[in-house]
XYZ file of C-alpha atoms in Angstrom:
450
model
C 62.074 -42.705 -11.869
C 61.706 -39.488 -9.857
C 62.270 -39.802 -6.127
C 60.082 -36.891 -5.065
C 56.319 -36.826 -4.611
C 53.952 -34.203 -5.890
C 52.268 -32.117 -3.257
C 48.545 -32.464 -3.005
C 46.446 -29.382 -3.679
C 45.042 -28.742 -0.245
C 42.545 -25.944 -0.185
C 41.545 -24.373 3.062
C 37.854 -23.618 2.942
C 36.919 -20.781 5.240
C 33.324 -19.943 5.985
C 32.779 -16.206 5.693
C 30.076 -16.331 8.354
C 32.455 -17.772 10.952
C 35.001 -14.949 10.575
C 32.488 -12.113 10.353
C 32.532 -9.798 13.350
C 30.403 -6.852 14.311
C 33.362 -4.474 13.996
C 34.172 -5.514 10.425
C 30.572 -5.580 9.336
C 29.823 -2.191 10.865
C 32.946 -0.744 9.218
C 31.823 -2.122 5.852
C 28.399 -0.578 6.297
C 30.005 2.759 7.208
C 32.106 2.683 4.019
C 29.060 1.720 1.996
C 27.009 4.596 3.425
C 29.939 6.979 2.910
C 30.089 5.954 -0.747
C 26.353 6.550 -1.050
C 26.597 9.973 0.593
C 29.707 11.210 -1.259
C 29.450 9.533 -4.679
C 26.109 7.975 -5.530
C 23.793 10.696 -4.206
C 25.794 13.611 -5.765
C 25.858 11.790 -9.115
C 22.127 11.228 -8.975
C 21.531 14.868 -8.046
C 23.730 16.070 -10.925
C 21.937 13.781 -13.346
C 18.585 14.998 -12.087
C 19.676 18.639 -12.382
C 20.938 18.086 -15.959
C 17.725 16.406 -17.058
C 15.606 19.147 -15.508
C 17.717 21.795 -17.280
C 17.267 20.054 -20.643
C 13.520 19.842 -20.095
C 13.333 23.558 -19.229
C 15.324 24.485 -22.347
C 13.079 22.243 -24.436
C 9.988 23.991 -23.131
C 11.590 27.382 -23.879
C 12.442 26.374 -27.454
C 8.963 25.003 -27.949
C 7.411 28.294 -26.799
C 9.724 30.285 -29.111
C 8.909 28.016 -32.056
C 5.189 28.525 -31.516
C 5.732 32.312 -31.556
C 7.684 32.169 -34.868
C 5.038 30.001 -36.480
C 2.346 32.404 -35.371
C 4.254 35.312 -36.981
C 4.651 33.398 -40.253
C 0.967 32.695 -40.444
C 0.312 36.352 -39.759
C 2.529 37.302 -42.759
C 0.448 35.180 -45.123
C -2.492 37.468 -44.534
C -0.793 40.223 -46.657
C -0.625 39.467 -50.447
C 2.953 39.020 -51.561
C 4.154 40.747 -54.759
C 7.898 40.558 -55.591
C 7.622 43.573 -57.965
C 6.874 45.884 -55.050
C 10.172 45.202 -53.182
C 12.722 48.042 -53.362
C 16.250 47.455 -54.528
C 18.532 46.449 -51.713
C 15.736 45.877 -49.269
C 16.011 42.480 -47.519
C 13.022 42.323 -45.280
C 10.630 44.959 -46.554
C 7.592 42.822 -47.141
C 5.114 45.658 -46.689
C 6.516 48.064 -49.356
C 4.391 50.292 -51.569
C 3.526 49.437 -55.195
C 5.349 52.623 -56.455
C 8.829 51.144 -55.982
C 9.566 48.687 -58.806
C 12.627 46.425 -58.802
C 15.498 47.276 -61.101
C 16.302 45.108 -64.046
C 18.616 42.229 -63.283
C 18.100 42.393 -59.581
C 16.695 39.450 -57.692
C 13.385 40.122 -56.008
C 14.372 38.062 -52.923
C 17.881 37.217 -51.863
C 18.806 33.666 -51.133
C 18.874 33.001 -47.454
C 17.265 36.324 -46.597
C 16.161 36.454 -42.964
C 13.049 38.500 -43.643
C 11.469 36.022 -46.020
C 8.780 34.992 -43.558
C 5.845 35.568 -45.874
C 7.108 33.517 -48.810
C 5.070 30.428 -49.458
C 8.097 28.810 -51.074
C 10.068 28.741 -47.818
C 7.909 27.325 -45.011
C 9.359 26.915 -41.514
C 10.104 23.254 -40.921
C 9.643 21.661 -37.548
C 12.911 21.687 -35.703
C 14.497 24.434 -37.845
C 15.977 27.650 -36.352
C 13.957 27.957 -33.123
C 13.568 24.175 -32.713
C 17.150 23.134 -33.473
C 18.501 20.508 -31.011
C 15.248 20.028 -29.030
C 14.413 16.365 -28.187
C 11.212 14.702 -29.300
C 8.180 13.875 -27.183
C 9.339 10.315 -26.459
C 12.736 11.541 -25.319
C 11.105 14.094 -23.013
C 8.881 11.412 -21.472
C 11.917 9.182 -20.944
C 13.719 12.008 -19.172
C 10.695 12.645 -16.934
C 10.550 8.937 -16.056
C 14.263 8.948 -15.271
C 13.811 11.956 -12.963
C 11.067 10.051 -11.091
C 13.362 7.010 -10.786
C 16.169 9.196 -9.428
C 13.823 10.626 -6.772
C 12.844 7.096 -5.714
C 16.502 5.994 -5.576
C 17.456 9.002 -3.455
C 14.588 8.358 -1.062
C 15.504 4.654 -0.851
C 19.175 5.327 -0.071
C 18.351 7.841 2.656
C 15.715 5.546 4.160
C 18.143 2.597 4.233
C 20.707 4.641 6.136
C 18.131 5.766 8.701
C 16.705 2.261 9.136
C 20.162 0.798 9.659
C 20.910 3.122 12.562
C 17.412 2.863 14.032
C 17.423 -0.946 14.031
C 21.036 -1.596 15.047
C 22.256 1.372 17.092
C 21.289 -0.325 20.367
C 23.244 -3.511 19.593
C 26.274 -1.568 18.328
C 26.348 0.692 21.390
C 25.982 -2.204 23.864
C 28.618 -4.218 22.017
C 31.281 -1.511 22.180
C 30.389 -0.558 25.762
C 30.709 -4.170 26.930
C 33.901 -4.590 24.935
C 35.356 -1.486 26.571
C 34.383 -2.711 30.034
C 35.995 -6.097 29.401
C 39.235 -4.561 28.125
C 39.594 -1.960 30.897
C 38.390 -4.249 33.675
C 36.186 -1.609 35.274
C 34.099 -4.058 37.251
C 32.314 -2.826 40.329
C 33.336 -4.811 43.385
C 31.227 -4.728 46.515
C 32.918 -3.863 49.810
C 31.798 -7.137 51.369
C 33.276 -9.144 48.492
C 36.548 -7.237 48.665
C 36.757 -7.890 52.422
C 36.391 -11.631 51.951
C 38.531 -11.455 48.787
C 35.738 -12.778 46.601
C 36.514 -12.134 42.953
C 33.443 -11.878 40.728
C 35.308 -10.397 37.763
C 35.380 -13.700 35.893
C 31.622 -14.121 36.165
C 31.113 -10.540 35.002
C 33.407 -11.050 32.012
C 31.566 -14.220 31.043
C 28.257 -12.397 31.337
C 29.465 -9.522 29.146
C 30.883 -11.945 26.588
C 27.574 -13.772 26.408
C 25.736 -10.460 25.991
C 28.103 -9.450 23.195
C 27.572 -12.756 21.398
C 23.846 -12.201 21.596
C 24.208 -8.629 20.283
C 26.365 -9.822 17.388
C 23.780 -12.444 16.416
C 20.951 -9.923 16.454
C 23.002 -7.345 14.541
C 24.059 -9.779 11.800
C 20.555 -11.224 11.435
C 19.182 -7.684 11.042
C 21.484 -6.714 8.186
C 21.652 -10.100 6.439
C 19.031 -12.838 6.682
C 21.598 -15.509 5.762
C 23.008 -15.160 9.305
C 19.718 -16.238 10.889
C 20.137 -19.566 12.666
C 16.968 -21.629 12.441
C 17.995 -23.702 15.458
C 17.658 -20.626 17.677
C 13.938 -20.537 16.890
C 13.331 -24.304 17.077
C 11.635 -25.726 20.164
C 13.408 -28.809 21.463
C 10.571 -31.142 22.418
C 12.884 -33.828 23.791
C 14.720 -31.567 26.258
C 13.228 -30.171 29.455
C 12.716 -26.403 29.253
C 13.025 -25.987 33.043
C 16.397 -27.559 33.789
C 17.700 -27.577 30.169
C 19.426 -30.925 30.784
C 16.834 -33.584 31.464
C 15.062 -35.719 28.880
C 11.272 -35.715 28.610
C 9.809 -39.213 28.962
C 6.265 -39.677 27.550
C 3.555 -41.195 29.728
C 0.906 -41.946 27.120
C -1.976 -43.052 29.325
C -1.673 -39.776 31.280
C -0.930 -37.566 28.255
C 2.133 -35.931 29.825
C 5.920 -35.708 29.326
C 7.963 -36.128 32.544
C 11.552 -34.900 32.921
C 13.917 -37.586 34.251
C 16.083 -34.944 35.925
C 13.836 -32.402 37.675
C 10.534 -34.375 37.486
C 8.689 -31.457 35.882
C 5.985 -32.423 33.397
C 4.187 -30.856 30.447
C 0.886 -31.840 28.852
C 0.814 -33.033 25.249
C -1.698 -34.545 22.849
C -1.510 -38.173 21.767
C -2.569 -39.306 18.312
C -3.313 -42.950 18.903
C -5.968 -45.202 17.426
C -5.482 -47.952 20.008
C -8.456 -48.305 22.368
C -7.949 -47.605 26.055
C -9.841 -49.089 28.983
C -10.408 -45.548 30.287
C -12.261 -44.445 27.171
C -16.064 -44.822 27.210
C -17.483 -47.394 24.761
C -18.893 -46.118 21.521
C -22.663 -45.944 21.158
C -24.041 -48.930 19.336
C -26.980 -47.106 17.761
C -26.044 -44.348 15.321
C -29.436 -42.657 15.578
C -29.347 -42.698 19.386
C -25.949 -41.003 19.241
C -27.335 -38.236 17.043
C -30.384 -37.835 19.250
C -28.421 -37.552 22.475
C -26.197 -34.927 20.866
C -29.214 -32.888 19.832
C -30.714 -33.379 23.297
C -27.538 -32.002 24.910
C -27.530 -29.114 22.455
C -31.082 -28.157 23.476
C -30.093 -28.232 27.155
C -27.048 -26.060 26.431
C -29.154 -23.578 24.467
C -31.720 -23.019 27.188
C -28.872 -22.431 29.691
C -27.118 -20.013 27.255
C -24.041 -22.273 27.207
C -23.826 -22.403 23.424
C -20.885 -20.989 21.483
C -22.845 -19.217 18.767
C -22.061 -15.734 17.471
C -24.883 -13.172 17.417
C -24.115 -10.155 15.171
C -23.758 -6.912 17.161
C -26.332 -5.152 14.991
C -28.951 -7.760 16.017
C -28.342 -7.035 19.712
C -28.445 -3.280 19.056
C -31.740 -3.517 17.148
C -33.292 -5.611 19.924
C -32.225 -3.014 22.511
C -33.769 -0.236 20.428
C -37.023 -2.193 20.079
C -37.151 -2.848 23.845
C -36.576 0.846 24.490
C -39.224 1.775 21.933
C -41.831 -0.523 23.518
C -40.739 0.515 27.043
C -40.313 -3.045 28.269
C -38.409 -3.656 31.490
C -35.927 -6.521 31.663
C -38.013 -8.242 34.342
C -40.920 -8.520 31.865
C -38.736 -9.557 28.927
C -39.867 -13.204 28.743
C -39.098 -15.797 26.083
C -42.450 -15.221 24.386
C -41.902 -11.446 24.349
C -38.410 -11.947 22.950
C -39.861 -14.149 20.227
C -42.397 -11.455 19.294
C -39.647 -8.821 19.023
C -37.479 -11.096 16.878
C -40.470 -11.726 14.630
C -41.093 -7.977 14.225
C -37.450 -7.359 13.349
C -37.325 -10.261 10.892
C -34.840 -12.325 12.907
C -36.781 -15.602 12.838
C -33.617 -17.707 12.605
C -32.560 -16.551 16.098
C -35.565 -18.074 17.918
C -33.511 -20.945 19.334
C -30.884 -18.504 20.649
C -33.309 -16.475 22.804
C -31.673 -17.512 26.134
C -28.269 -16.524 24.746
C -29.634 -13.147 23.585
C -31.234 -12.550 26.998
C -27.903 -13.339 28.633
C -26.261 -10.697 26.404
C -28.883 -8.210 27.612
C -28.081 -8.949 31.267
C -30.848 -11.474 32.093
C -29.351 -14.491 33.840
C -30.404 -17.821 32.259
C -31.471 -20.843 34.327
C -28.724 -23.299 35.239
C -28.750 -27.038 35.804
C -26.282 -28.909 37.951
C -24.021 -31.444 36.202
C -25.750 -34.255 38.121
C -29.152 -33.119 36.869
C -27.889 -32.932 33.281
C -26.432 -36.430 33.553
C -29.710 -37.745 34.997
C -31.730 -36.226 32.150
C -29.349 -37.703 29.571
C -29.656 -41.157 31.148
C -33.464 -40.916 31.189
C -33.404 -39.791 27.563
C -31.346 -42.842 26.613
C -33.787 -45.121 28.467
C -36.774 -44.019 26.366
C -35.065 -44.866 23.061
C -36.006 -48.555 23.184
C -39.686 -48.088 24.154
C -40.049 -45.294 21.593
C -38.805 -47.589 18.821
C -41.363 -50.153 20.014
C -44.405 -47.848 20.177
C -43.538 -45.400 17.388
C -46.324 -45.250 14.753
C -45.445 -46.601 11.335
C -46.212 -43.296 9.625
C -43.909 -41.310 11.969
C -40.281 -40.710 10.980
C -38.952 -38.109 13.427
C -38.427 -38.414 17.152
C -40.638 -36.684 19.713
C -40.312 -32.921 20.000
C -37.156 -32.303 22.050
C -38.650 -29.414 24.037
C -41.635 -31.641 24.824
C -39.301 -34.468 25.865
C -37.231 -32.286 28.218
C -40.471 -30.803 29.593
C -41.867 -34.261 30.422
C -38.584 -35.509 31.909
C -38.263 -32.438 34.165
C -41.906 -32.866 35.143
C -41.255 -36.536 35.921
C -38.370 -35.877 38.337
C -40.061 -32.853 39.945
C -37.905 -30.071 38.453
C -40.910 -27.868 37.724
C -38.957 -24.588 37.932
C -37.557 -25.263 34.437
C -40.910 -25.973 32.754
C -41.677 -22.357 31.660
C -38.479 -22.300 29.597
C -39.563 -25.153 27.297
C -42.306 -24.140 24.832
C -44.862 -26.817 23.980
C -46.535 -27.452 20.643
C -49.323 -25.057 19.683
C -51.163 -27.679 17.665
C -53.476 -29.498 20.087
C -53.780 -32.619 17.917
C -50.002 -33.073 17.651
C -49.649 -32.625 21.390
C -52.303 -35.288 22.054
C -50.526 -37.620 19.616
C -47.221 -37.188 21.446
C -48.982 -37.634 24.805
C -50.268 -41.026 23.607
C -46.764 -42.155 22.685
C -45.361 -40.813 25.963
C -48.063 -42.649 27.934
C -47.049 -45.986 26.387
C -43.374 -45.271 27.110
C -44.186 -44.513 30.768
C -46.167 -47.736 31.162
C -43.312 -49.706 29.578
C -40.749 -48.216 31.981
C -43.080 -48.145 35.006
C -42.935 -44.369 35.183
C -45.671 -42.065 36.388
C -47.651 -40.591 33.531
C -48.710 -36.952 33.959
C -51.056 -35.636 31.259
C -50.006 -32.375 29.642
C -52.211 -29.475 30.698
């Protein structure tokens, strides 16, 4: 039995990110750019130059081939007769008929260079003048490769420029701070030197922290894998003022209070539990809808709505006002309605106060107490209205009529011109009858509509 023990295979795992420094990374990038500048770019330029040379030679061969073919076709225009060629002549295709060929001699020598007019020896594509020229597909491939080389060259040069533009500040600050730390060239004030106060340690710590920050920004710029998500995460449980305290939630106030510095921040609570501070929900669904519409009408006539009027609508209204020579003091609600009708903007009738406010005409304003009073009076008439509402009527009273009568009831007559009444006399009388019964039920003063 052996007395020794086998050694365990212990592997030391080293994280490349933890040992990466700005110096090493910058040196690697310098070597990479040097390789691009001295090897890759010259190779691409040579390849581009070679391809362009081949394409130029191909075009030259193609032009020469077209010229030879044109000459051959021209030779076919003269009738060819082998009996008219003189003895020993190799290219005399235009000889006279008085020179017969001797017996035993060949009319045309094999491989003769002047046999351009012979129909038995046509010029094949790619022969003589076209020898070695690439085809159309090959030429297109070479043109595509030249375009790719141009893009690669542009990309390499752009990457080098972007690297220095984005990181030169961090690299410069890093090496400057490193030099200052190593040489110890810290400025000491005269007062500090008199009292022998040494601030060099604080300065070194500050420079070290700045260098760490520069290294993080540099590495995250060149490689996204170095980005630390925690640097961009907002710690909701830690106080952002003192950086040490814990934020304690106070739900009924909707705030987070720090237990160290007592600072607080507001936050939203998602809670379905009822609170005694919350107002009770409306029992009647229809009353809730009516009061909302009632508040909307009051907001509209005070131009407090949050609607969006297209700019071209405002511009067209201004042009129409200028065309009709109307002053802003005479631009009433009825006049605004007429202009909107002429321009075909009927759907903007209810936004007339808002449009007038855009034109510089101040809308009427109600105090919060007056608005609350009108809302309470509106809620009071819901019960009597349900009691005296005719069986054949489905909708509530006209809201402009209702606000008009409520303002008239409490003596706020300055707002009456802003609420248009019904044009139909019969409908107005019908609503007056219902309003009269409601007033008698609630012991209110009834004022007939004029």
